[in-house]
XYZ file of C-alpha atoms in Angstrom:
370
model
C 191.816 -76.022 267.963
C 194.559 -74.582 270.265
C 197.262 -77.647 271.026
C 197.826 -78.476 273.904
C 202.010 -78.247 274.287
C 204.339 -80.524 275.824
C 208.267 -79.850 276.023
C 210.631 -82.520 277.149
C 214.096 -82.047 278.045
C 216.962 -84.022 279.614
C 219.229 -81.936 281.476
C 222.496 -83.596 282.927
C 225.049 -80.593 283.778
C 223.536 -77.017 284.910
C 223.848 -73.931 282.226
C 222.649 -71.840 279.649
C 219.914 -73.796 277.788
C 218.441 -75.153 281.119
C 217.377 -71.688 281.529
C 216.568 -71.144 277.957
C 214.025 -74.515 278.434
C 212.319 -73.132 281.547
C 212.202 -69.153 280.206
C 210.353 -70.611 276.822
C 207.813 -73.021 278.702
C 206.586 -70.058 281.263
C 206.429 -67.529 277.920
C 204.490 -70.102 275.944
C 202.097 -71.051 278.879
C 201.024 -67.359 278.821
C 200.359 -68.088 275.124
C 198.592 -71.311 274.989
C 195.647 -72.127 277.531
C 198.092 -75.467 278.900
C 202.212 -76.043 278.465
C 203.653 -79.175 280.340
C 206.875 -79.685 280.670
C 208.973 -83.579 281.425
C 212.292 -82.783 282.665
C 214.248 -85.858 283.301
C 216.725 -85.153 285.233
C 220.102 -87.107 284.652
C 222.559 -85.693 287.545
C 221.617 -81.566 286.021
C 219.820 -79.226 287.766
C 215.740 -79.351 289.188
C 213.514 -77.415 286.768
C 212.954 -74.785 288.644
C 209.802 -72.516 288.328
C 208.688 -72.384 284.688
C 204.933 -71.118 285.899
C 202.648 -71.024 284.556
C 203.683 -74.102 282.719
C 203.053 -77.321 284.883
C 206.712 -79.094 285.600
C 206.802 -82.800 286.252
C 210.275 -84.134 287.207
C 211.443 -87.318 286.601
C 214.551 -89.480 287.447
C 214.255 -92.813 285.338
C 213.349 -94.113 282.006
C 210.059 -95.903 282.975
C 209.561 -92.489 284.329
C 209.853 -90.478 281.122
C 207.451 -93.275 279.441
C 204.609 -92.466 282.077
C 204.555 -89.030 281.927
C 204.860 -88.289 278.793
C 202.289 -90.611 277.250
C 200.012 -88.800 280.584
C 201.178 -85.508 278.953
C 200.363 -86.141 275.423
C 196.649 -87.605 276.285
C 194.631 -84.500 277.140
C 191.088 -85.367 278.674
C 189.893 -83.228 275.626
C 191.077 -84.590 272.973
C 193.055 -81.759 271.943
C 196.153 -81.987 269.349
C 199.255 -82.418 270.805
C 202.956 -80.662 269.750
C 206.231 -81.543 271.144
C 208.705 -79.200 271.914
C 211.654 -81.999 271.813
C 215.305 -81.682 271.492
C 217.911 -84.357 269.346
C 218.379 -86.306 272.986
C 214.961 -87.085 272.711
C 213.338 -86.150 269.598
C 213.109 -90.580 268.435
C 212.160 -91.141 271.491
C 209.334 -88.797 271.335
C 208.027 -90.073 268.269
C 207.489 -93.722 269.655
C 205.990 -92.449 272.910
C 203.919 -90.156 271.385
C 202.541 -91.116 268.229
C 199.366 -88.940 268.252
C 201.445 -85.850 268.347
C 203.553 -83.616 266.556
C 207.427 -83.491 267.963
C 209.595 -80.649 266.550
C 212.965 -81.135 267.810
C 215.371 -78.327 268.901
C 218.926 -78.301 267.725
C 221.502 -76.384 270.519
C 224.180 -77.149 268.222
C 226.420 -76.286 265.444
C 226.995 -79.406 264.362
C 229.262 -81.555 262.166
C 229.213 -84.367 260.265
C 231.463 -86.279 263.159
C 230.263 -84.829 266.081
C 229.124 -87.490 269.380
C 226.433 -86.328 270.260
C 224.814 -87.496 273.421
C 221.019 -89.008 272.456
C 217.807 -90.989 274.464
C 217.267 -94.515 272.493
C 213.767 -94.916 272.157
C 214.213 -98.464 272.895
C 215.309 -98.684 275.830
C 215.841 -95.331 276.997
C 219.888 -95.530 277.218
C 221.832 -92.492 276.638
C 223.932 -93.880 273.312
C 226.546 -91.522 270.600
C 225.480 -91.047 267.351
C 226.843 -88.670 265.035
C 223.758 -86.515 263.681
C 223.827 -88.426 260.378
C 223.295 -91.685 262.668
C 219.739 -90.739 264.487
C 217.202 -93.045 264.159
C 216.249 -91.119 260.904
C 213.342 -94.113 260.557
C 212.145 -92.361 263.113
C 212.495 -89.093 263.242
C 211.504 -88.952 259.050
C 208.364 -88.092 260.267
C 208.859 -85.064 262.188
C 207.479 -82.093 260.260
C 209.759 -78.974 261.078
C 213.296 -78.440 263.294
C 214.317 -75.634 264.642
C 217.819 -73.993 265.212
C 218.508 -71.344 267.889
C 220.554 -69.585 265.192
C 221.524 -69.188 261.464
C 224.797 -70.804 262.014
C 223.014 -73.825 263.455
C 220.021 -74.348 260.902
C 222.763 -74.371 258.537
C 224.884 -76.732 260.120
C 221.759 -79.226 260.452
C 220.636 -77.976 256.163
C 223.900 -79.438 255.564
C 224.893 -82.331 257.986
C 221.489 -83.512 258.107
C 219.528 -83.306 254.637
C 216.149 -85.636 256.202
C 215.474 -82.777 257.835
C 212.684 -81.788 255.846
C 212.024 -78.317 257.043
C 214.647 -76.531 259.602
C 213.260 -72.709 261.346
C 215.731 -70.323 262.826
C 214.562 -69.163 266.469
C 216.979 -67.198 268.571
C 216.284 -68.127 272.181
C 215.280 -65.452 273.983
C 216.955 -64.204 277.613
C 215.332 -62.798 280.519
C 217.476 -59.258 281.644
C 216.859 -56.685 284.038
C 214.569 -54.088 283.614
C 217.378 -51.871 284.485
C 221.110 -52.894 284.572
C 222.922 -54.330 287.494
C 224.968 -51.788 289.365
C 228.927 -51.972 289.524
C 230.138 -52.601 292.985
C 233.662 -53.485 292.347
C 236.751 -51.144 293.044
C 237.873 -49.596 290.103
C 241.616 -50.862 289.990
C 242.968 -50.354 286.739
C 242.953 -53.754 285.852
C 240.555 -54.988 282.791
C 238.106 -57.430 284.402
C 237.530 -60.047 281.729
C 234.757 -63.024 282.691
C 234.238 -65.862 280.747
C 230.889 -68.656 280.433
C 231.943 -71.671 279.460
C 231.568 -75.469 281.113
C 235.178 -76.613 281.600
C 235.019 -79.115 278.085
C 237.452 -78.894 275.506
C 234.976 -77.437 272.719
C 234.182 -74.502 275.009
C 238.503 -74.040 274.041
C 238.572 -71.997 277.276
C 242.713 -72.380 276.820
C 243.034 -70.008 274.082
C 241.734 -67.709 276.388
C 244.093 -68.456 279.172
C 246.920 -68.663 276.849
C 245.775 -65.216 275.538
C 245.536 -63.200 279.082
C 249.070 -64.652 279.589
C 250.504 -62.922 276.798
C 253.631 -60.139 278.227
C 251.563 -57.040 277.099
C 248.520 -58.547 278.673
C 249.461 -60.313 282.032
C 249.660 -57.613 284.846
C 246.826 -55.717 283.416
C 244.198 -58.159 283.203
C 242.493 -60.784 285.217
C 240.165 -63.453 283.516
C 237.788 -65.010 285.570
C 235.954 -68.485 284.211
C 232.133 -69.571 285.299
C 231.095 -72.381 284.511
C 230.350 -76.013 286.144
C 234.119 -77.653 286.349
C 234.625 -80.436 283.174
C 236.555 -82.614 281.729
C 239.409 -80.043 280.618
C 239.276 -78.393 284.470
C 242.507 -80.125 285.612
C 243.943 -79.409 282.195
C 243.251 -76.154 282.233
C 244.265 -75.311 286.241
C 248.036 -77.184 285.114
C 247.682 -74.671 282.157
C 246.987 -71.521 283.779
C 249.391 -72.898 286.642
C 252.481 -72.952 284.418
C 251.308 -70.383 282.486
C 251.398 -67.632 285.639
C 247.964 -67.537 283.775
C 246.194 -64.167 285.587
C 242.944 -66.824 285.579
C 240.634 -67.388 287.986
C 238.779 -70.462 287.699
C 234.903 -69.721 289.475
C 232.481 -72.995 289.267
C 228.898 -72.337 288.312
C 226.915 -69.136 289.878
C 223.433 -68.711 288.765
C 223.244 -65.339 289.467
C 225.591 -64.395 286.330
C 223.369 -60.984 285.177
C 224.457 -59.902 288.570
C 227.543 -61.393 288.592
C 228.689 -60.330 284.744
C 228.344 -56.053 285.790
C 231.398 -56.262 287.652
C 233.030 -57.334 284.527
C 234.303 -54.705 281.835
C 233.982 -57.677 278.705
C 232.732 -60.969 279.007
C 235.050 -63.008 276.085
C 234.390 -66.614 274.343
C 236.589 -68.384 272.295
C 233.773 -71.748 270.885
C 234.336 -72.291 267.812
C 230.802 -74.144 267.668
C 228.540 -71.994 269.658
C 225.146 -73.138 268.924
C 224.190 -69.082 270.627
C 225.754 -68.528 273.358
C 223.669 -67.130 275.918
C 226.175 -65.438 278.004
C 226.972 -62.863 275.701
C 223.194 -61.507 275.551
C 223.470 -61.755 279.793
C 226.558 -59.868 279.821
C 224.648 -57.185 277.270
C 221.689 -57.371 279.794
C 224.558 -56.128 282.395
C 225.792 -53.691 279.813
C 228.816 -55.267 278.954
C 230.598 -55.951 275.583
C 231.496 -59.311 274.454
C 234.446 -60.428 272.466
C 233.631 -63.719 270.512
C 235.112 -65.163 267.784
C 233.851 -65.559 263.896
C 232.262 -68.857 264.141
C 229.324 -70.685 265.185
C 226.716 -68.717 266.634
C 228.746 -66.538 267.791
C 229.283 -63.081 265.107
C 224.905 -63.006 264.645
C 224.901 -62.184 268.988
C 227.712 -59.628 268.480
C 228.185 -56.689 266.230
C 231.766 -55.464 265.070
C 232.450 -52.591 266.584
C 229.408 -51.885 268.090
C 227.682 -54.544 270.401
C 231.064 -55.783 270.890
C 234.348 -57.121 269.030
C 234.673 -60.193 266.914
C 238.221 -61.717 266.179
C 240.078 -64.240 263.840
C 239.391 -67.553 265.961
C 242.284 -68.973 263.927
C 245.095 -66.264 264.961
C 245.917 -65.774 268.782
C 248.012 -62.647 268.210
C 243.727 -60.865 267.428
C 242.516 -61.913 269.914
C 245.435 -60.746 271.890
C 244.837 -57.654 269.703
C 241.100 -57.152 270.706
C 241.744 -57.852 274.022
C 244.899 -54.630 273.495
C 242.193 -52.292 272.616
C 239.773 -53.034 274.854
C 242.330 -52.268 277.953
C 243.326 -49.036 276.327
C 239.754 -47.743 275.933
C 237.162 -48.056 278.680
C 235.042 -45.631 276.697
C 234.732 -47.901 273.879
C 233.709 -50.754 276.142
C 231.353 -48.387 277.840
C 229.894 -47.544 274.902
C 229.364 -51.099 273.291
C 227.901 -51.992 276.972
C 225.074 -50.233 276.693
C 224.417 -50.174 272.790
C 224.467 -54.578 273.726
C 221.342 -53.950 276.121
C 219.705 -51.961 273.921
C 220.094 -54.300 271.342
C 218.865 -57.458 273.409
C 215.868 -55.577 274.949
C 215.363 -55.135 271.110
C 215.516 -58.664 270.320
C 216.566 -60.927 272.756
C 212.918 -61.463 274.843
C 211.197 -64.758 275.898
C 208.354 -63.332 274.641
C 209.216 -62.564 271.326
C 210.893 -66.421 270.713
C 207.749 -67.750 272.929
C 205.611 -66.420 269.746
C 207.630 -67.654 267.422
C 207.133 -71.175 268.734
C 203.955 -71.009 268.448
C 203.682 -69.610 265.547
C 205.240 -73.241 264.059
C 202.917 -74.962 267.155
C 199.501 -73.484 265.739
C 200.819 -74.494 261.917
C 201.461 -78.134 262.978
C 197.908 -79.731 261.743
C 197.568 -83.501 264.384
C 198.445 -87.257 262.944
C 195.684 -89.343 263.629
C 196.293 -92.597 265.170
C 195.294 -94.447 262.710
C 198.061 -92.237 260.074
C 200.910 -93.080 262.889
C 200.633 -96.910 262.836
């Protein structure tokens, strides 16, 4: 029997993960008869359209408990598979004992990294490391998903209790045609970065790089993303260094915006996927990424973008200088990046891979769960 699929998500701020969950829900609902989305807003955005999936938004623990229990009790007694995340996985296992729960890890975790998770007993947001998650509940999880090979490898290393880990790269909807560039040609290299301004995104490395005297008069860096805890420090740093940087805030029309940039640059070494790289590819804009985390999986060095040593500030400056001096190279890379995104990073491919996992899950009986 084809399972009923439920996706759960807790959102605390707008970002790429929210878009990825919504796209997965909509595309899965084109493949299976029914998909429910339980979207818990804790300061983050509304789910928007996940059509043809059915979305139910909640704002508190009581609502989450009720809606999830109802979503996991279909009237026709079909088996239920819950596609979860590390935040709600333990709660989902406890609240839906007759369902199979597949948690998705969207980070490159390490042993000491603090993860914010929902307590399965009272719904509060607790801070745990990967090793101190409630594995007495999570031991029943048959398969975990990492959204990149780097994410999966880190999970296997730091959470050996996860019995099986599958890698499914996110899918990203890109325009049927690359958006037209509308900015005037000033000769300056325009660089975009998409990152919430929190320390682990390491935006300060980009700010320092573009302030280098060899670059500062010929480049500009625009940072798109929700202001975070590091925003005041970054603003002060940019002022102190007289860096050519603008903080643009969150943009929901990112693919169109990125068409007006020569290059996307990132600095995080813990990126679980890096959706902005594929958004940029959809605009035929190449990316410059560190050789760490999932970034090297998304960018083929010298073909669809450039990869630099994150431990060597001079290597970042050198890569930006190469980009400044060879715009034809950037155009070729942008075209190749778009072709790669069209071929592989599609929402349909992503949904089909999740469907393979969903169809492989055998339902647990209530007696076994108890």
